[in-house]
Coordinates of C-alpha atoms in Angstrom, one line a residue:
M1 CA 17.5 8.3 -19.9
I2 CA 16.2 8.7 -16.3
N3 CA 19.1 8.7 -13.8
I4 CA 17.8 7.2 -10.6
A5 CA 19.1 6.6 -7.1
V6 CA 17.6 3.9 -4.9
I7 CA 17.6 4.8 -1.2
G8 CA 17.3 1.7 1.1
V9 CA 18.1 -1.8 -0.3
G10 CA 16.6 -3.9 2.5
R11 CA 13.8 -6.5 2.0
W12 CA 11.8 -4.3 -0.4
G13 CA 14.3 -1.9 -1.7
V14 CA 16.3 -4.7 -3.3
H15 CA 13.3 -5.5 -5.5
L16 CA 13.0 -1.9 -6.6
L17 CA 16.6 -1.9 -7.5
R18 CA 16.2 -5.2 -9.5
N19 CA 13.3 -3.7 -11.5
F20 CA 14.9 -0.4 -12.3
L21 CA 18.1 -2.1 -13.4
A22 CA 15.9 -4.1 -15.9
L23 CA 14.3 -1.0 -17.5
P24 CA 16.0 0.3 -20.6
Q25 CA 14.9 3.9 -20.0
V26 CA 16.5 3.9 -16.6
N27 CA 20.2 4.4 -15.5
V28 CA 20.8 3.5 -11.8
V29 CA 23.5 5.9 -10.8
A30 CA 23.5 5.5 -7.0
V31 CA 22.5 3.2 -4.2
V32 CA 22.2 4.4 -0.6
D33 CA 22.0 2.3 2.5
P34 CA 23.2 2.9 6.0
H35 CA 24.9 -0.5 6.2
S36 CA 28.1 -0.6 4.1
E37 CA 28.1 -4.4 4.2
R38 CA 24.7 -4.4 2.6
L39 CA 26.0 -2.2 -0.2
A40 CA 28.8 -4.7 -0.8
V41 CA 26.4 -7.5 -1.1
I42 CA 24.2 -5.6 -3.5
K43 CA 27.2 -4.6 -5.7
Q44 CA 28.1 -8.3 -6.1
Q45 CA 24.6 -9.6 -6.4
F46 CA 23.7 -7.3 -9.3
N47 CA 27.2 -6.9 -10.7
L48 CA 26.9 -3.2 -10.5
D49 CA 29.2 -1.1 -12.6
E50 CA 32.0 0.8 -11.0
S51 CA 30.4 4.0 -12.0
V52 CA 27.4 3.4 -9.6
V53 CA 27.9 5.4 -6.5
L54 CA 27.5 3.3 -3.3
T55 CA 27.1 5.4 -0.2
T56 CA 25.8 5.2 3.4
Q57 CA 24.9 9.0 3.4
W58 CA 21.9 10.0 1.4
Q59 CA 23.0 13.6 1.5
D60 CA 25.8 12.6 -0.9
L61 CA 23.1 12.4 -3.7
Q62 CA 22.9 16.2 -3.7
Q63 CA 26.4 16.3 -5.2
L64 CA 25.4 14.0 -8.2
S65 CA 25.0 15.9 -11.4
G66 CA 22.1 14.8 -13.7
L67 CA 20.1 12.9 -11.0
T68 CA 16.6 12.7 -12.3
A69 CA 14.7 10.6 -9.7
V70 CA 14.9 8.7 -6.4
A71 CA 13.2 5.6 -5.2
I72 CA 12.8 5.5 -1.4
A73 CA 12.4 2.2 0.5
T74 CA 13.3 3.2 4.1
P75 CA 11.4 3.2 7.4
A76 CA 8.3 5.4 7.2
T77 CA 9.6 7.7 9.9
T78 CA 12.3 8.9 7.5
H79 CA 10.1 9.5 4.5
Y80 CA 9.1 13.1 5.1
A81 CA 12.7 14.4 5.2
L82 CA 13.9 12.3 2.4
V83 CA 11.0 13.1 0.0
K84 CA 11.2 16.8 0.8
D85 CA 14.9 17.0 0.2
A86 CA 14.6 15.0 -3.1
L87 CA 11.9 17.3 -4.4
N88 CA 13.9 20.4 -3.4
W89 CA 16.8 19.0 -5.4
G90 CA 14.6 18.8 -8.4
C91 CA 14.1 15.0 -8.4
H92 CA 11.0 13.0 -9.1
V93 CA 10.1 10.6 -6.2
L94 CA 8.8 7.1 -5.8
A95 CA 8.2 6.4 -2.1
E96 CA 7.4 3.2 -0.4
K97 CA 4.1 3.2 1.5
P98 CA 3.0 4.9 3.6
L99 CA 4.0 8.3 2.1
T100 CA 4.6 9.6 5.7
L101 CA 2.9 9.0 9.1
D102 CA 1.3 12.4 9.1
P103 CA -1.4 13.5 6.7
V104 CA -0.4 17.2 7.0
E105 CA 3.2 16.3 6.0
C106 CA 1.7 14.3 3.1
Q107 CA -0.3 17.2 1.8
E108 CA 2.8 19.5 2.1
L109 CA 4.8 17.1 0.0
C110 CA 2.1 16.8 -2.6
Q111 CA 1.9 20.6 -2.9
L112 CA 5.6 20.9 -3.1
A113 CA 5.8 18.3 -5.9
E114 CA 3.1 20.3 -7.9
Q115 CA 4.9 23.5 -7.3
K116 CA 8.1 22.0 -8.6
Q117 CA 6.3 20.2 -11.4
L118 CA 7.7 16.9 -10.3
I119 CA 6.2 13.4 -10.0
L120 CA 5.5 12.2 -6.5
M121 CA 4.2 8.6 -6.6
V122 CA 3.6 6.1 -3.7
D123 CA 4.4 2.4 -4.2
H124 CA 1.0 1.0 -3.4
T125 CA 1.9 -2.2 -5.1
Y126 CA -1.4 -4.0 -4.8
L127 CA -3.1 -1.4 -6.9
F128 CA -1.0 -2.7 -9.8
H129 CA -1.8 -6.4 -9.1
P130 CA -3.6 -8.0 -12.1
A131 CA -6.2 -9.5 -9.6
V132 CA -7.0 -6.0 -8.2
E133 CA -7.2 -4.5 -11.7
G134 CA -9.5 -7.4 -12.7
G135 CA -11.6 -7.1 -9.6
K136 CA -12.2 -3.4 -10.1
A137 CA -13.5 -4.1 -13.6
V138 CA -16.0 -6.7 -12.2
V139 CA -17.3 -4.4 -9.4
Q140 CA -17.5 -1.4 -11.7
A141 CA -19.4 -3.4 -14.3
G142 CA -22.1 -4.2 -11.7
K143 CA -21.7 -8.0 -11.9
L144 CA -22.1 -8.3 -8.2
G145 CA -25.5 -6.6 -8.2
D146 CA -26.2 -4.3 -5.3
L147 CA -23.1 -4.1 -3.1
R148 CA -23.7 -5.2 0.5
Y149 CA -20.5 -5.4 2.4
G150 CA -16.8 -6.4 2.3
Y151 CA -14.3 -8.2 4.4
A152 CA -10.6 -8.9 4.5
A153 CA -8.0 -10.8 6.6
R154 CA -4.3 -10.1 6.6
T155 CA -2.6 -12.4 9.2
H156 CA 0.7 -14.1 9.6
L157 CA 3.2 -15.0 12.3
G158 CA 5.4 -11.9 11.8
P159 CA 7.3 -9.9 10.8
V160 CA 6.8 -7.9 14.0
R161 CA 7.6 -4.2 13.4
Q162 CA 9.2 -2.0 16.0
D163 CA 8.3 1.4 14.4
V164 CA 4.6 1.0 13.6
D165 CA 1.8 -1.3 14.8
A166 CA -0.1 -3.9 12.8
L167 CA -2.6 -1.3 11.7
W168 CA 0.0 0.9 9.9
D169 CA 2.0 -2.1 8.7
L170 CA -0.9 -4.1 7.2
A171 CA -4.1 -2.2 6.8
I172 CA -3.1 0.1 4.0
H173 CA -3.1 -2.7 1.4
D174 CA -6.8 -3.7 2.0
I175 CA -8.0 -0.1 2.4
A176 CA -6.4 0.8 -0.9
I177 CA -8.1 -2.1 -2.6
F178 CA -11.5 -1.4 -1.2
N179 CA -11.2 2.3 -2.1
N180 CA -10.0 1.3 -5.6
W181 CA -12.8 -1.2 -6.3
L182 CA -15.6 1.0 -4.9
G183 CA -14.3 4.2 -6.4
Q184 CA -15.0 5.9 -3.1
L185 CA -13.4 7.0 0.1
P186 CA -14.8 6.1 3.5
I187 CA -16.8 8.7 5.4
S188 CA -16.2 7.1 8.8
V189 CA -13.9 4.6 10.3
Q190 CA -13.6 2.5 13.5
A191 CA -10.8 0.4 15.0
T192 CA -10.2 -1.7 18.1
G193 CA -7.1 -3.6 18.9
K194 CA -5.0 -5.7 21.4
V195 CA -1.4 -5.2 22.4
W196 CA 0.5 -8.3 23.7
L197 CA 4.1 -8.1 22.6
Q198 CA 5.2 -4.5 22.8
A199 CA 3.2 -2.6 25.5
E200 CA 6.1 -0.9 27.2
E201 CA 6.3 2.9 27.3
S202 CA 9.3 2.8 25.1
Q203 CA 7.1 1.4 22.3
Q204 CA 4.6 4.3 22.4
T205 CA 4.6 6.4 19.2
N206 CA 2.4 9.0 17.6
T207 CA 0.7 6.3 15.6
S208 CA 0.5 3.9 18.5
P209 CA 0.0 5.7 21.8
S210 CA -0.6 2.6 23.9
G211 CA 2.1 0.4 22.5
L212 CA 2.2 -1.5 19.2
A213 CA -1.0 -3.3 18.6
D214 CA -0.6 -6.9 17.4
L215 CA -4.3 -7.4 16.5
V216 CA -6.5 -4.8 15.0
W217 CA -10.2 -4.9 13.8
V218 CA -11.1 -2.2 11.3
T219 CA -14.5 -1.1 10.1
L220 CA -14.8 1.3 7.1
T221 CA -18.1 2.9 6.2
Y222 CA -18.5 4.4 2.7
P223 CA -21.0 7.1 1.4
N224 CA -23.3 4.5 -0.2
G225 CA -23.6 2.6 3.1
F226 CA -21.2 -0.1 2.2
Q227 CA -19.1 -1.4 5.1
A228 CA -15.8 -3.2 5.0
F229 CA -14.4 -5.2 7.9
I230 CA -10.7 -6.0 8.1
H231 CA -8.9 -8.4 10.4
L232 CA -5.2 -7.6 10.9
C233 CA -2.7 -9.6 13.0
W234 CA 1.0 -10.4 12.9
L235 CA 0.6 -12.9 15.8
N236 CA -1.3 -15.6 14.0
P237 CA 0.3 -18.6 12.2
D238 CA -2.8 -18.9 10.0
K239 CA -1.5 -16.9 7.1
Q240 CA -4.3 -15.2 5.2
R241 CA -4.2 -12.6 2.4
R242 CA -7.9 -12.6 1.4
L243 CA -10.4 -9.9 0.5
A244 CA -14.0 -10.1 -0.7
V245 CA -16.9 -8.0 -1.7
V246 CA -20.4 -9.3 -1.3
G247 CA -23.3 -8.3 -3.5
S248 CA -26.8 -9.3 -4.2
L249 CA -25.7 -11.5 -7.1
G250 CA -22.5 -13.0 -5.7
T251 CA -19.2 -12.5 -4.0
L252 CA -15.8 -11.6 -5.6
V253 CA -12.8 -13.1 -3.7
F254 CA -9.2 -12.0 -4.1
D255 CA -7.1 -14.7 -2.4
E256 CA -3.4 -14.1 -2.7
M257 CA -2.6 -17.4 -1.1
S258 CA -4.2 -19.2 -4.1
P259 CA -1.7 -18.6 -6.9
S260 CA -3.7 -20.8 -9.4
S261 CA -6.9 -18.8 -8.9
P262 CA -6.4 -15.6 -7.0
L263 CA -9.5 -13.9 -8.3
T264 CA -12.8 -15.9 -8.1
L265 CA -16.4 -14.8 -8.7
L266 CA -18.9 -16.9 -6.7
H267 CA -22.3 -16.5 -8.4
G268 CA -25.4 -17.0 -6.3
E269 CA -28.5 -15.3 -5.1
F270 CA -31.8 -15.9 -3.3
E271 CA -35.2 -16.6 -4.8
Q272 CA -38.1 -16.0 -2.5
Q273 CA -40.9 -18.6 -2.4
G274 CA -43.4 -17.6 0.2
N275 CA -41.6 -17.2 3.5
L276 CA -38.5 -19.1 2.2
F277 CA -35.4 -17.8 0.6
L278 CA -33.9 -20.5 -1.7
P279 CA -30.3 -20.3 -3.1
V280 CA -30.3 -20.2 -7.0
N281 CA -27.9 -19.6 -9.9
Q282 CA -24.9 -20.9 -7.9
S283 CA -21.6 -21.3 -9.7
Q284 CA -17.9 -20.6 -9.4
E285 CA -16.0 -18.6 -12.0
V286 CA -12.2 -18.4 -11.9
L287 CA -11.3 -15.1 -13.7
E288 CA -8.4 -15.0 -16.2
L289 CA -5.8 -12.4 -15.3
Q290 CA -3.0 -10.6 -17.2
K291 CA 0.5 -11.7 -16.5
G292 CA 3.1 -9.4 -14.9
E293 CA 4.8 -8.6 -11.6
P294 CA 3.0 -5.8 -9.8
L295 CA 6.2 -4.1 -8.7
Q296 CA 7.4 -4.1 -12.3
R297 CA 4.2 -2.3 -13.2
V298 CA 4.8 0.2 -10.4
C299 CA 8.3 1.0 -11.7
R300 CA 7.2 1.2 -15.3
T301 CA 4.3 3.6 -14.4
F302 CA 6.7 5.8 -12.5
V303 CA 9.1 6.0 -15.5
T304 CA 6.2 6.7 -17.9
S305 CA 4.8 9.4 -15.6
I306 CA 8.2 11.1 -15.6
L307 CA 8.6 10.9 -19.4
Q308 CA 5.1 12.2 -20.0
N309 CA 5.2 14.6 -17.1
T310 CA 1.8 13.4 -15.9
P311 CA 1.2 12.3 -12.3
P312 CA -0.2 8.7 -12.1
K313 CA -3.8 8.7 -11.1
I314 CA -3.8 5.2 -9.6
S315 CA -1.1 5.8 -7.0
S316 CA -0.2 9.5 -6.8
G317 CA 1.0 11.3 -3.8
W318 CA -2.6 12.5 -3.3
V319 CA -3.9 8.9 -3.2
G320 CA -1.2 8.1 -0.7
T321 CA -2.3 11.2 1.4
E322 CA -5.9 10.0 1.6
L323 CA -4.8 6.6 2.8
V324 CA -2.6 8.2 5.5
K325 CA -5.7 10.3 6.5
I326 CA -7.7 7.1 6.9
L327 CA -4.9 5.4 9.0
S328 CA -4.6 8.4 11.2
A329 CA -8.3 8.4 11.8
L330 CA -8.2 4.7 12.6
T331 CA -5.4 5.4 15.1
E332 CA -7.6 8.0 16.8
S333 CA -10.4 5.5 17.0
L334 CA -8.0 3.0 18.6
R335 CA -7.0 5.8 21.1
Q336 CA -10.7 6.3 21.9
N337 CA -11.4 2.6 22.4
G338 CA -13.3 2.1 19.1
Q339 CA -15.2 5.3 18.7
S340 CA -16.3 6.1 15.2
I341 CA -14.2 8.9 13.5
F342 CA -15.8 10.8 10.7
L343 CA -13.7 11.9 7.7
K344 CA -13.8 15.0 5.6
N345 CA -13.1 13.9 2.0
P346 CA -12.4 16.2 -1.0

């Protein structure tokens, strides 16, 4: 049995708790949240056994004997200290994205996990989505022909964060998907943005030096010349969760807002006749997907990684580190009014 503690049971942490309670190999031994009233609600909601420790102080976990792992779903600014302590206590760690807000801290935590021979995994849930897994298979099989460019939109009216801007809150999902589908990391990035709601000096942070950007436009350039363009905004009632890759033979679309057909392959290409380019071979193919909740797959993968003592390739601490490097470079581009920032990749 894996004895696990869940730290943070807010909007996302409660789903982590639900999934771990459902896994037969896992024994939830503690729940930590700074709000005691939240702990009371959780205890009743899940009918937690009296043996489960409920505490507002995460340091209390150090006193628990037999603790195997922790799942962290707290604000990103707290991740570094929590993950480092948990690893030093000898616990495997599943951390909500982003791993931290600093790539140097991320690298330190990854090295510490390796030194301790512990699993450090980041909850990049989209990488476990059946549509993302299916999309990667399509791209890697060459069904789109020569890859040309990609685009994504992640917009909604809120929630408006007060700790990070729209870039750090939203972009990591689409960047992770593009990296996963292409099997590459970008070599340069560019970002421009607008701040409307929180431009005061009190809202300036290391990740958002000019206030918290409500709108961000991102450009990622990959080694093969492929470019991806991402539109991010939490100030737009037009809710979009859409990502596409365009190739010479068609376009692959992942539209999360279309539950009946989230992954669609739009076939089509040009046939040249003299000076004309005529569309041919046009059709639409809705791709069949495996069933399963992505977060459930995350939790199962974490458990399997612990039992097999093998770090998960798809969402390891190192994968999380590369994503934080990209976000940090995009922040630097925002700081420099859209200048391209070049990345050194392993």
